PDB file of C-alpha atoms in Angstrom:
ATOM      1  CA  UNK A 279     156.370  47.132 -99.360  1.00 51.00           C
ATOM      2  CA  UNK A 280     153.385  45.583 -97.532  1.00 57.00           C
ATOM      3  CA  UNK A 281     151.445  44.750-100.390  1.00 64.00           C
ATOM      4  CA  UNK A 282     154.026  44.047-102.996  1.00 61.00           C
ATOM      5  CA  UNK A 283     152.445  40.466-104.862  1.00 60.00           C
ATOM      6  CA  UNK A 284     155.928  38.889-105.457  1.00 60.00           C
ATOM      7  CA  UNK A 285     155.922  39.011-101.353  1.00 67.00           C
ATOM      8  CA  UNK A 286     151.700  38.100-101.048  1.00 65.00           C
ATOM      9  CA  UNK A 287     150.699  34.592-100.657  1.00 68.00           C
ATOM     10  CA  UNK A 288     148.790  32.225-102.805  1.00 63.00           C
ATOM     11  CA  UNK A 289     145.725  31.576-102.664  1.00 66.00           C
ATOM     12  CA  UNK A 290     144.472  28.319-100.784  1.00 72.00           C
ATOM     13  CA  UNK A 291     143.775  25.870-103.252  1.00 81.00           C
ATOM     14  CA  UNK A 292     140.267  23.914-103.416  1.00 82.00           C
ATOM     15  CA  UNK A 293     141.574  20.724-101.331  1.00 80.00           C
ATOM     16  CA  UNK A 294     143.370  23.289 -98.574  1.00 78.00           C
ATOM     17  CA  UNK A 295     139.952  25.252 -98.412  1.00 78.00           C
ATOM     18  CA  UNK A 296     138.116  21.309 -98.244  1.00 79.00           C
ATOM     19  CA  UNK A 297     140.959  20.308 -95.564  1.00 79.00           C
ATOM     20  CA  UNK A 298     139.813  23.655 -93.418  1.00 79.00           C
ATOM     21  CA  UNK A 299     136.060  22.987 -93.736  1.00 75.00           C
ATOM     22  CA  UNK A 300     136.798  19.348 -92.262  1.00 78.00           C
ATOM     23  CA  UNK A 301     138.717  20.180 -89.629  1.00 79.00           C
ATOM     24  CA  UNK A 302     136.154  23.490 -88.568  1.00 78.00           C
ATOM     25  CA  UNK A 303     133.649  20.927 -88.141  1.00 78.00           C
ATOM     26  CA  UNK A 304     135.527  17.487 -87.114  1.00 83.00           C
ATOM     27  CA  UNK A 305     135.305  18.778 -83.565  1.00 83.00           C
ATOM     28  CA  UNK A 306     131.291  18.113 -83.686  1.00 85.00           C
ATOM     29  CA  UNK A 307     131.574  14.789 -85.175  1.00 86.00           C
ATOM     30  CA  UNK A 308     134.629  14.183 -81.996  1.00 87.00           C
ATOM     31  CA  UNK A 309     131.917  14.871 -79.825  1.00 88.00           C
ATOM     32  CA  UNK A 310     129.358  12.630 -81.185  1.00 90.00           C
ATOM     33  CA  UNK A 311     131.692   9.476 -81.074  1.00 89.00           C
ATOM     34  CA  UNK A 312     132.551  10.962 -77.227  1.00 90.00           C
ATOM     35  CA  UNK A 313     128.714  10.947 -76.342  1.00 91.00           C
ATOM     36  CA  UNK A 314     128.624   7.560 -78.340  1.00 91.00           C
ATOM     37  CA  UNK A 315     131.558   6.175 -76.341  1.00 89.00           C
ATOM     38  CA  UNK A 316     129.378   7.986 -72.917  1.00 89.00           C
ATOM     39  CA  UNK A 317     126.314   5.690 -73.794  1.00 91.00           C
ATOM     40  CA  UNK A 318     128.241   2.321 -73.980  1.00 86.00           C
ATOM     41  CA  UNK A 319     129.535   3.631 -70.890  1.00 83.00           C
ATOM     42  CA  UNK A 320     126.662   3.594 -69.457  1.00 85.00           C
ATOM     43  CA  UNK A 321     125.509   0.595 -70.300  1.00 83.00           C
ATOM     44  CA  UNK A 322     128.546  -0.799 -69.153  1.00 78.00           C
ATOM     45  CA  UNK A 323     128.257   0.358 -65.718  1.00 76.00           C
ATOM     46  CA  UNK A 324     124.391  -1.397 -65.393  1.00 76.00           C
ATOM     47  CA  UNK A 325     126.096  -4.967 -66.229  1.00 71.00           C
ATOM     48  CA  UNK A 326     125.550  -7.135 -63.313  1.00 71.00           C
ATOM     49  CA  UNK A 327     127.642 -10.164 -62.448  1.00 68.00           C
ATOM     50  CA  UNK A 328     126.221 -13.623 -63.153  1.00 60.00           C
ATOM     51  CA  UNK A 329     126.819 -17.307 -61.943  1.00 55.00           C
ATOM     52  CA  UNK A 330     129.992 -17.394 -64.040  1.00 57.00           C
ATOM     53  CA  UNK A 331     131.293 -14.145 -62.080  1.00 61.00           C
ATOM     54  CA  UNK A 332     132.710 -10.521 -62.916  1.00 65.00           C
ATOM     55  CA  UNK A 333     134.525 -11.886 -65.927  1.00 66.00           C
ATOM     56  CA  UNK A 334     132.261 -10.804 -68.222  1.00 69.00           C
ATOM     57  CA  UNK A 335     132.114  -7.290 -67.091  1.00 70.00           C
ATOM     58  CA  UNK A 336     135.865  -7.170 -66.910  1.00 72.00           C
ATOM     59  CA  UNK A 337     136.243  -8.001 -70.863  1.00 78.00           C
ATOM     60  CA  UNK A 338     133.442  -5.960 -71.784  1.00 78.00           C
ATOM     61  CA  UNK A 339     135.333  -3.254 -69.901  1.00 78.00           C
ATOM     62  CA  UNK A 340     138.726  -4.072 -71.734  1.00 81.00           C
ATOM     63  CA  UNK A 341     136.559  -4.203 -75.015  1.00 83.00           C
ATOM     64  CA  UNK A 342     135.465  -0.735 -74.580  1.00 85.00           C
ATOM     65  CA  UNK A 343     139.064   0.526 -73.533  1.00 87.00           C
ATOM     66  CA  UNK A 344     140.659   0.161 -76.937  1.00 89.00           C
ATOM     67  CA  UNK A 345     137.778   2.164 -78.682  1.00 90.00           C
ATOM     68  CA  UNK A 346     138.180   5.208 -76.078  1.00 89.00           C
ATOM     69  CA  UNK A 347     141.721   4.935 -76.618  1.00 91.00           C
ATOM     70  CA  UNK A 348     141.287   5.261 -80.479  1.00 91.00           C
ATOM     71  CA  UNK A 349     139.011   8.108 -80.149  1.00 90.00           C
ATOM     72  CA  UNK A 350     141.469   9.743 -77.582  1.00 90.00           C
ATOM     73  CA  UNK A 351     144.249  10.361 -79.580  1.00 92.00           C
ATOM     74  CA  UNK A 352     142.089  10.796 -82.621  1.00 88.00           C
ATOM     75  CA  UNK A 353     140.983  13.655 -80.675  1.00 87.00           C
ATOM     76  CA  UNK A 354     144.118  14.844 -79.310  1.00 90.00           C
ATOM     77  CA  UNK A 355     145.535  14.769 -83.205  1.00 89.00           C
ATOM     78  CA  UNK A 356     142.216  17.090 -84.085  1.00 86.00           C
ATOM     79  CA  UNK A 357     142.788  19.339 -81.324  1.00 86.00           C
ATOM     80  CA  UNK A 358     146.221  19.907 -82.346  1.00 86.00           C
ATOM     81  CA  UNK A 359     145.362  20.266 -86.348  1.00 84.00           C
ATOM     82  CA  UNK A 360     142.317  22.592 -85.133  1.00 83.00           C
ATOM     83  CA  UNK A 361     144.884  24.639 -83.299  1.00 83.00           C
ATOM     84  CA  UNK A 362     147.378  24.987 -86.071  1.00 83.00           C
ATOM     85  CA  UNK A 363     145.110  26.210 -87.991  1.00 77.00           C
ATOM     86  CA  UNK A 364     143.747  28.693 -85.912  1.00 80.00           C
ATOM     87  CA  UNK A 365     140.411  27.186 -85.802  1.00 77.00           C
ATOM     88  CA  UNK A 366     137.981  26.575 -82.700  1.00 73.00           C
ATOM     89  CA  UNK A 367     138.204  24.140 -80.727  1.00 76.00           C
ATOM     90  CA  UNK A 368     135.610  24.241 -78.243  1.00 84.00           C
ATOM     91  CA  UNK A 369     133.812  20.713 -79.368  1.00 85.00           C
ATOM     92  CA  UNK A 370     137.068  19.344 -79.200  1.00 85.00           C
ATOM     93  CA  UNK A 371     138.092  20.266 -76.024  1.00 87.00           C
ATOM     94  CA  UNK A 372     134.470  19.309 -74.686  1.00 89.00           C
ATOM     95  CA  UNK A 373     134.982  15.353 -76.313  1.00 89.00           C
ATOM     96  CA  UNK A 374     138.347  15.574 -74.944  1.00 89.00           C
ATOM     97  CA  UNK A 375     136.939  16.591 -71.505  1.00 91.00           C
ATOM     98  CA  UNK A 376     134.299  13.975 -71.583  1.00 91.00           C
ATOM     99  CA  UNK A 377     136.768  10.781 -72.295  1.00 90.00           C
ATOM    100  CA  UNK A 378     139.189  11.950 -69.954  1.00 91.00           C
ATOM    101  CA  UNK A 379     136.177  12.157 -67.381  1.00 91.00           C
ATOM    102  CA  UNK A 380     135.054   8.765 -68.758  1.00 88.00           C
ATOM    103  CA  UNK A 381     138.148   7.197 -68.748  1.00 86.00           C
ATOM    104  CA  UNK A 382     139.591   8.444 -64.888  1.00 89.00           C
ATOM    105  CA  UNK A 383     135.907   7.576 -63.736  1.00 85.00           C
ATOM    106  CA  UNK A 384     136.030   3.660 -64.624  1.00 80.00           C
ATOM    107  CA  UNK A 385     140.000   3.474 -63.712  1.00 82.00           C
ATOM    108  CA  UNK A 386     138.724   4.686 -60.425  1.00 85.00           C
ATOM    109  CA  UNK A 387     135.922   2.455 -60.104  1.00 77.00           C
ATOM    110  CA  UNK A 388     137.699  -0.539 -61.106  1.00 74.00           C
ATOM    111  CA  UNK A 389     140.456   0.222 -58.991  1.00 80.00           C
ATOM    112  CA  UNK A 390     138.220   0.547 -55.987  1.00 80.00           C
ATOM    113  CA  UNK A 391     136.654  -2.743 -56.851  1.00 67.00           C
TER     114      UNK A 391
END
């Protein structure tokens, strides 16, 4: 009764098998806008006040919030379709890892400030 074909499944069709080679490797690509997001980061962090004060810094900072925030729960969304479909999610949970890290590490230092 195991095998009997009115019981089997389709085959995936073309776009399904398309949809499952996007979302094997979507985790790398998380990553690289992660890293990306790391780098402004960065560069963030060397701003200096001027004359005018901290303002500057402060918008930048806001600035960069609403990018990590897109690329957050575009990776939380990935993570979840990766899981569903069984795939690996290793680069996905490293990205996710990394903005969380990004993200408590400037609350912190802003809140400190």
């Amino acid at each position: 009764m195991a095998n009997d074909p009115a019981i089997a499944e389709p085959p995936p069709s073309r776009a399904q098998r398309a949809w499952t080679g996007v979302l094997r490797h979507a985790g790398a690509g998380l990553l690289v806008l992660a890293v990306g997001l790391a780098i402004l980061a960065w560069s963030t962090w060397q701003l200096r006040c001027e004359s005018f004060g901290c303002t500057f810094v402060g918008v930048v900072w806001v600035a960069l919030a609403a990018p990590w925030a897109a690329v957050l729960l575009l990776g939380v969304a990935l993570a979840a379709l990766q899981r569903r479909r069984g795939l690996g999610t290793r680069s996905s949970t490293w990205a996710l890892g990394l903005l969380l890290a990004l993200g408590a590490g400037h609350l912190l230092y802003w809140l400190q400030r």
